[in-house]
N, CA and C of each residue as an Amber inpcrd file, in Angstrom:
protein
   312
  43.4820000 -87.9060000-153.6950000  42.4560000 -86.9060000-153.9110000
  42.3890000 -86.6140000-155.4070000  41.1800000 -86.6160000-155.9140000
  40.9920000 -86.3880000-157.3390000  41.2200000 -84.9200000-157.6810000
  41.5770000 -84.6320000-158.9330000  41.7590000 -83.2350000-159.3380000
  40.4960000 -82.3910000-159.1100000  39.3180000 -82.9730000-159.3590000
  38.0730000 -82.2270000-159.1550000  37.8980000 -81.8720000-157.6790000
  38.1420000 -82.8340000-156.7860000  38.0050000 -82.5660000-155.3580000
  39.0190000 -81.5290000-154.8980000  40.2510000 -81.6120000-155.4140000
  41.2660000 -80.6000000-155.0750000  40.7920000 -79.2100000-155.4860000
  40.2310000 -79.1280000-156.6940000  39.7620000 -77.8410000-157.2070000
  38.6120000 -77.3080000-156.3500000  37.6690000 -78.1780000-155.9980000
  36.5280000 -77.7670000-155.1770000  37.0000000 -77.2820000-153.8160000
  37.8800000 -78.0510000-153.1580000  38.3640000 -77.6670000-151.8320000
  39.1880000 -76.3880000-151.8840000  39.9690000 -76.2160000-152.9500000
  40.7640000 -75.0050000-153.1060000  39.8590000 -73.7790000-153.2440000
  38.8380000 -73.8980000-154.0700000  37.8990000 -72.7800000-154.2400000
  37.1140000 -72.5220000-152.9570000  36.7660000 -73.5930000-152.2550000
  36.0520000 -73.4450000-150.9920000  36.9100000 -72.6990000-149.9770000
  38.1820000 -73.0630000-149.8930000  39.0900000 -72.3850000-148.9560000
  39.2410000 -70.9110000-149.3260000  39.3980000 -70.6160000-150.6180000
  39.5420000 -69.2250000-151.0560000  38.2730000 -68.4270000-150.7570000
  37.1230000 -69.0160000-151.0050000  35.8520000 -68.3400000-150.7330000
  35.7100000 -68.0540000-149.2460000  36.0870000 -69.0050000-148.4170000
  35.9890000 -68.8170000-146.9700000  36.8530000 -67.6390000-146.5300000
  38.0560000 -67.5290000-147.0900000  38.9330000 -66.4120000-146.7350000
  38.3240000 -65.0820000-147.1640000  37.8000000 -65.0380000-148.3890000
  37.1930000 -63.8060000-148.8920000  35.9580000 -63.4090000-148.0870000
  35.2140000 -64.4070000-147.6160000  34.0010000 -64.1360000-146.8330000
  34.2930000 -63.8500000-145.3640000  35.5650000 -63.9430000-144.9810000
  35.9340000 -63.6830000-143.5900000  35.5520000 -64.7910000-142.6310000
  35.3400000 -66.0010000-143.1460000  34.9890000 -67.1390000-142.2950000
  36.2740000 -67.6930000-141.6850000  36.2840000 -67.9570000-140.3880000
  37.4990000 -68.4760000-139.7550000  37.9510000 -69.7820000-140.3960000
  39.2580000 -69.9390000-140.5200000  39.8250000 -71.1670000-141.0830000
  39.6580000 -72.3070000-140.0920000  39.5820000 -73.5190000-140.6240000
  39.5130000 -74.6910000-139.7630000  40.8920000 -74.9250000-139.1610000
  40.9360000 -75.2040000-137.8840000  42.1940000 -75.4210000-137.1720000
  42.6640000 -76.8590000-137.3620000  43.9320000 -77.1220000-136.9980000
  44.4540000 -78.4840000-137.1060000  43.7520000 -79.4320000-136.1420000
  43.1360000 -78.9020000-135.0960000  42.4000000 -79.7510000-134.1520000
  40.9960000 -80.0880000-134.6530000  40.6080000 -79.5060000-135.7680000
  39.2780000 -79.7530000-136.3290000  39.2280000 -81.1180000-137.0060000
  38.0430000 -81.7410000-137.0240000  37.9070000 -83.0120000-137.7350000
  38.1750000 -82.8100000-139.2290000  38.7290000 -83.8190000-139.8970000
  38.9400000 -83.6960000-141.3460000  37.5970000 -83.6190000-142.0830000
  37.6300000 -83.0660000-143.2890000  36.4020000 -82.9250000-144.0810000
  35.7170000 -84.2660000-144.3070000  36.5060000 -85.3340000-144.4310000
  35.9300000 -86.6650000-144.6330000  35.0580000 -87.0450000-143.4350000
  35.5230000 -86.7200000-142.2330000  34.7520000 -87.0260000-141.0260000
  33.4980000 -86.1520000-140.9400000  33.6270000 -84.9010000-141.3330000
  32.4510000 -84.0230000-141.3440000  31.4190000 -84.5220000-142.3590000
  31.8860000 -85.0160000-143.5020000  30.9720000 -85.5730000-144.5030000
  30.2720000 -86.8160000-143.9480000  31.0220000 -87.6570000-143.2270000
  30.4280000 -88.8490000-142.6040000  29.3830000 -88.4470000-141.5700000
  29.6500000 -87.3790000-140.8400000  28.6770000 -86.8600000-139.8680000
  27.4050000 -86.4080000-140.5880000  27.5800000 -85.6840000-141.6900000
  26.4260000 -85.1580000-142.4270000  25.5160000 -86.2540000-142.9590000
  26.1140000 -87.3390000-143.4480000  25.2560000 -88.3770000-144.0330000
  24.8980000 -89.4880000-143.0530000  25.1650000 -89.2600000-141.7560000
  24.6980000 -90.1850000-140.7290000  25.5430000 -91.4210000-140.5140000
  26.7690000 -91.4500000-141.0490000  27.6190000 -92.6300000-140.8710000
  28.3410000 -92.6530000-139.5320000  28.3830000 -91.5290000-138.8160000
  29.0200000 -91.5190000-137.4990000  27.9960000 -91.9080000-136.4480000
  28.4090000 -92.7510000-135.5350000  27.5250000 -93.2170000-134.4620000
  28.2090000 -93.0370000-133.1160000  27.4260000 -93.0570000-132.0760000
  27.9340000 -93.0990000-130.7150000  28.9250000 -92.0070000-130.3750000
  30.0610000 -92.4290000-129.8340000  31.0880000 -91.5100000-129.3510000
  31.6010000 -90.5980000-130.4570000  31.8540000 -91.1550000-131.6560000
  32.3740000 -90.3340000-132.7570000  31.4060000 -89.2030000-133.0960000
  30.1290000 -89.5310000-133.1530000  29.1160000 -88.5150000-133.4790000
  29.0700000 -87.4410000-132.3930000  29.0880000 -87.8670000-131.1250000
  29.0530000 -86.9010000-130.0140000  30.2920000 -86.0050000-130.0220000
  31.4540000 -86.5760000-130.3610000  32.6790000 -85.7670000-130.4200000
  32.5750000 -84.6910000-131.4900000  32.0800000 -85.0610000-132.6690000
  31.9310000 -84.0720000-133.7450000  30.9050000 -83.0140000-133.3400000
  29.7890000 -83.4380000-132.7530000  28.7710000 -82.4730000-132.3210000
  29.3240000 -81.5230000-131.2580000  30.1220000 -82.0600000-130.3330000
  30.7450000 -81.2110000-129.3180000  31.6980000 -80.2150000-129.9400000
  32.4640000 -80.6780000-130.9220000  33.3920000 -79.7840000-131.6110000
  32.6270000 -78.6910000-132.3580000  31.5650000 -79.0770000-133.0500000
  30.7740000 -78.1070000-133.8090000  30.1670000 -77.0400000-132.9070000
  29.8170000 -77.4170000-131.6870000  29.2250000 -76.4550000-130.7550000
  30.1810000 -75.3100000-130.4450000  31.4880000 -75.5770000-130.5070000
  32.4510000 -74.5420000-130.1570000  33.3010000 -74.0230000-131.2950000
  33.0380000 -74.4690000-132.5220000  33.9130000 -74.0860000-133.6380000
  33.0920000 -73.4780000-134.7820000  33.1410000 -72.1620000-134.8860000
  32.4040000 -71.4570000-135.9440000  32.9020000 -71.8460000-137.3300000
  34.2050000 -72.0860000-137.4620000  34.7660000 -72.4590000-138.7570000
  34.2020000 -73.7750000-139.2580000  34.0930000 -74.7590000-138.3650000
  33.5500000 -76.0570000-138.7670000  32.0430000 -75.9920000-139.0050000
  31.3410000 -75.1790000-138.2230000  29.9030000 -75.0110000-138.4840000
  29.6930000 -74.4340000-139.8810000  30.4900000 -73.4470000-140.2490000
  30.3980000 -72.8770000-141.5990000  30.8090000 -73.9200000-142.6350000
  31.8350000 -74.7050000-142.3100000  32.2890000 -75.7600000-143.2140000
  31.2110000 -76.8000000-143.4610000  30.4580000 -77.1490000-142.4140000
  29.3630000 -78.1160000-142.5450000  28.3080000 -77.5900000-143.5160000
  27.9770000 -76.3220000-143.3950000  26.9770000 -75.7280000-144.2930000
  27.4670000 -75.7880000-145.7330000  28.7180000 -75.4010000-145.9470000
  29.2700000 -75.4160000-147.3070000  29.3950000 -76.8400000-147.8330000
  29.8290000 -77.7530000-146.9760000  29.9680000 -79.1450000-147.3860000
  28.6060000 -79.7340000-147.7490000  27.5760000 -79.3760000-147.0130000
  26.2180000 -79.8440000-147.3140000  25.8010000 -79.3780000-148.7120000
  26.1120000 -78.1250000-149.0610000  25.7810000 -77.6120000-150.4000000
  26.5590000 -78.3610000-151.4790000  27.8510000 -78.5820000-151.2380000
  28.6880000 -79.2770000-152.2210000  28.2010000 -80.7030000-152.4200000
  27.9680000 -81.4270000-151.3240000  27.5130000 -82.8130000-151.4320000
  26.1510000 -82.8880000-152.1080000  25.2930000 -81.9100000-151.8370000
  23.9920000 -81.8750000-152.5020000  24.1280000 -81.6670000-153.9980000
  25.0210000 -80.7680000-154.3880000  25.2440000 -80.5140000-155.8150000
  25.8280000 -81.7440000-156.4960000  26.7630000 -82.4140000-155.8260000
  27.3500000 -83.6220000-156.4090000  26.3040000 -84.7230000-156.5390000
  25.3990000 -84.8260000-155.5860000  24.3430000 -85.8400000-155.6540000
  23.4400000 -85.5870000-156.8540000  23.1380000 -84.3230000-157.1140000
  22.3000000 -83.9810000-158.2610000  23.0210000 -84.3410000-159.5550000
  24.3260000 -84.0300000-159.6250000  25.0860000 -84.2910000-160.8440000
  25.2430000 -85.7760000-161.1160000  25.2950000 -86.6080000-160.0620000
  25.5150000 -88.0380000-160.2600000  24.2190000 -88.8270000-160.3320000
  23.0700000 -88.1530000-160.2370000  21.7930000 -88.8620000-160.2110000
  21.5800000 -89.7240000-161.4490000  22.0690000 -89.2920000-162.5940000
  21.8770000 -90.0570000-163.8070000  23.0810000 -90.8840000-164.2190000
  24.0870000 -90.9670000-163.3780000  25.3050000 -91.6950000-163.7270000
  25.0600000 -93.2040000-163.6890000  25.7340000 -93.9490000-164.5840000
  25.6180000 -95.4070000-164.5540000  26.1340000 -95.9640000-163.2230000
  25.5720000 -97.0890000-162.8010000  25.9380000 -97.6930000-161.5170000
  27.4390000 -97.9910000-161.4360000  28.0700000 -98.3830000-162.5530000
  29.5080000 -98.6850000-162.5270000  30.3230000 -97.4420000-162.1620000
  29.9070000 -96.2960000-162.6720000  30.6020000 -95.0410000-162.3770000
  30.4170000 -94.6800000-160.9070000  29.1940000 -94.8130000-160.4140000
  28.9320000 -94.5140000-159.0040000  29.7280000 -95.4390000-158.0910000
  29.7980000 -96.7360000-158.4320000  30.5520000 -97.6780000-157.6010000
  32.0400000 -97.3480000-157.6290000  32.5680000 -96.9720000-158.7710000
  33.9810000 -96.5850000-158.8510000  34.2470000 -95.3610000-157.9800000
  33.3440000 -94.3910000-158.0010000  33.5000000 -93.1960000-157.1620000
  33.4400000 -93.5630000-155.6820000  32.5170000 -94.4640000-155.3170000
  32.4330000 -94.9060000-153.9170000  33.7300000 -95.5820000-153.4820000
  34.2890000 -96.4220000-154.3520000  35.5340000 -97.1260000-154.0170000
  36.6870000 -96.1540000-153.8210000  36.7800000 -95.1410000-154.6710000
  37.8420000 -94.1380000-154.5340000  37.6790000 -93.3960000-153.2150000
  36.4640000 -92.9750000-152.9010000  36.2100000 -92.2510000-151.6550000
  36.5350000 -93.1320000-150.4500000  36.1320000 -94.4110000-150.5120000
  36.4000000 -95.3500000-149.4200000  37.9030000 -95.5240000-149.2170000
  38.6640000 -95.6550000-150.3080000  40.1220000 -95.7890000-150.2170000
  40.7450000 -94.5390000-149.6140000  40.2770000 -93.3670000-150.0150000
  40.8210000 -92.1190000-149.4730000  40.5180000 -92.0020000-147.9850000
  39.3280000 -92.4110000-147.5790000  38.9640000 -92.3690000-146.1520000
  39.8650000 -93.3030000-145.3560000  40.1150000 -94.4910000-145.8880000
  40.9630000 -95.4570000-145.1860000  42.3840000 -94.9270000-145.0530000
  42.9080000 -94.3140000-146.1170000  44.2690000 -93.7570000-146.0440000
  44.3350000 -92.6300000-145.0300000  43.3120000 -91.7900000-144.9970000
  43.3050000 -90.6700000-144.0540000  43.2020000 -91.1860000-142.6260000
  42.4120000 -92.2190000-142.3950000  42.2750000 -92.7830000-141.0510000
  43.5940000 -93.3940000-140.5920000  44.3360000 -94.0010000-141.5060000
  45.6310000 -94.5970000-141.1560000  46.6660000 -93.5300000-140.8360000
  46.5180000 -92.3470000-141.4030000  47.4890000 -91.2640000-141.1900000
  47.3190000 -90.6040000-139.8320000  46.1970000 -90.8390000-139.1780000
  45.9520000 -90.1970000-137.8790000  46.7830000 -90.8000000-136.7980000
C-alpha cells in the first residue's frame, strides 16, 4: 500500500468515526473489492454477493459513497498524467489486489 493510499484510508476512517458512520466489519468485503464493484469489474456471483452485502450493511453503503468520491477525485487528478505513470499506477494496484486475494 502506497503512503498516499494509507493516508487517504486513515483520514477516511477517522472521518467516518467523527461522522458516526458504523465501522466496516471483518465480514465486509475489502475496499479493493468494493472498488472493483464500483467500476464494473465484478460479474456474476461476485457482484451479487457484494450487492447482497450492501443491502444489509450501512457501513459498506457509506463506504461505497466515500470510495466513489475518492476514486472520482483521483481520476480527475490523473487525467493529465503521462501514460507511463498511469500504467505504473495500474500495475501497483493490480499487484496489491493479487496479494490481497492470496491472503484470503
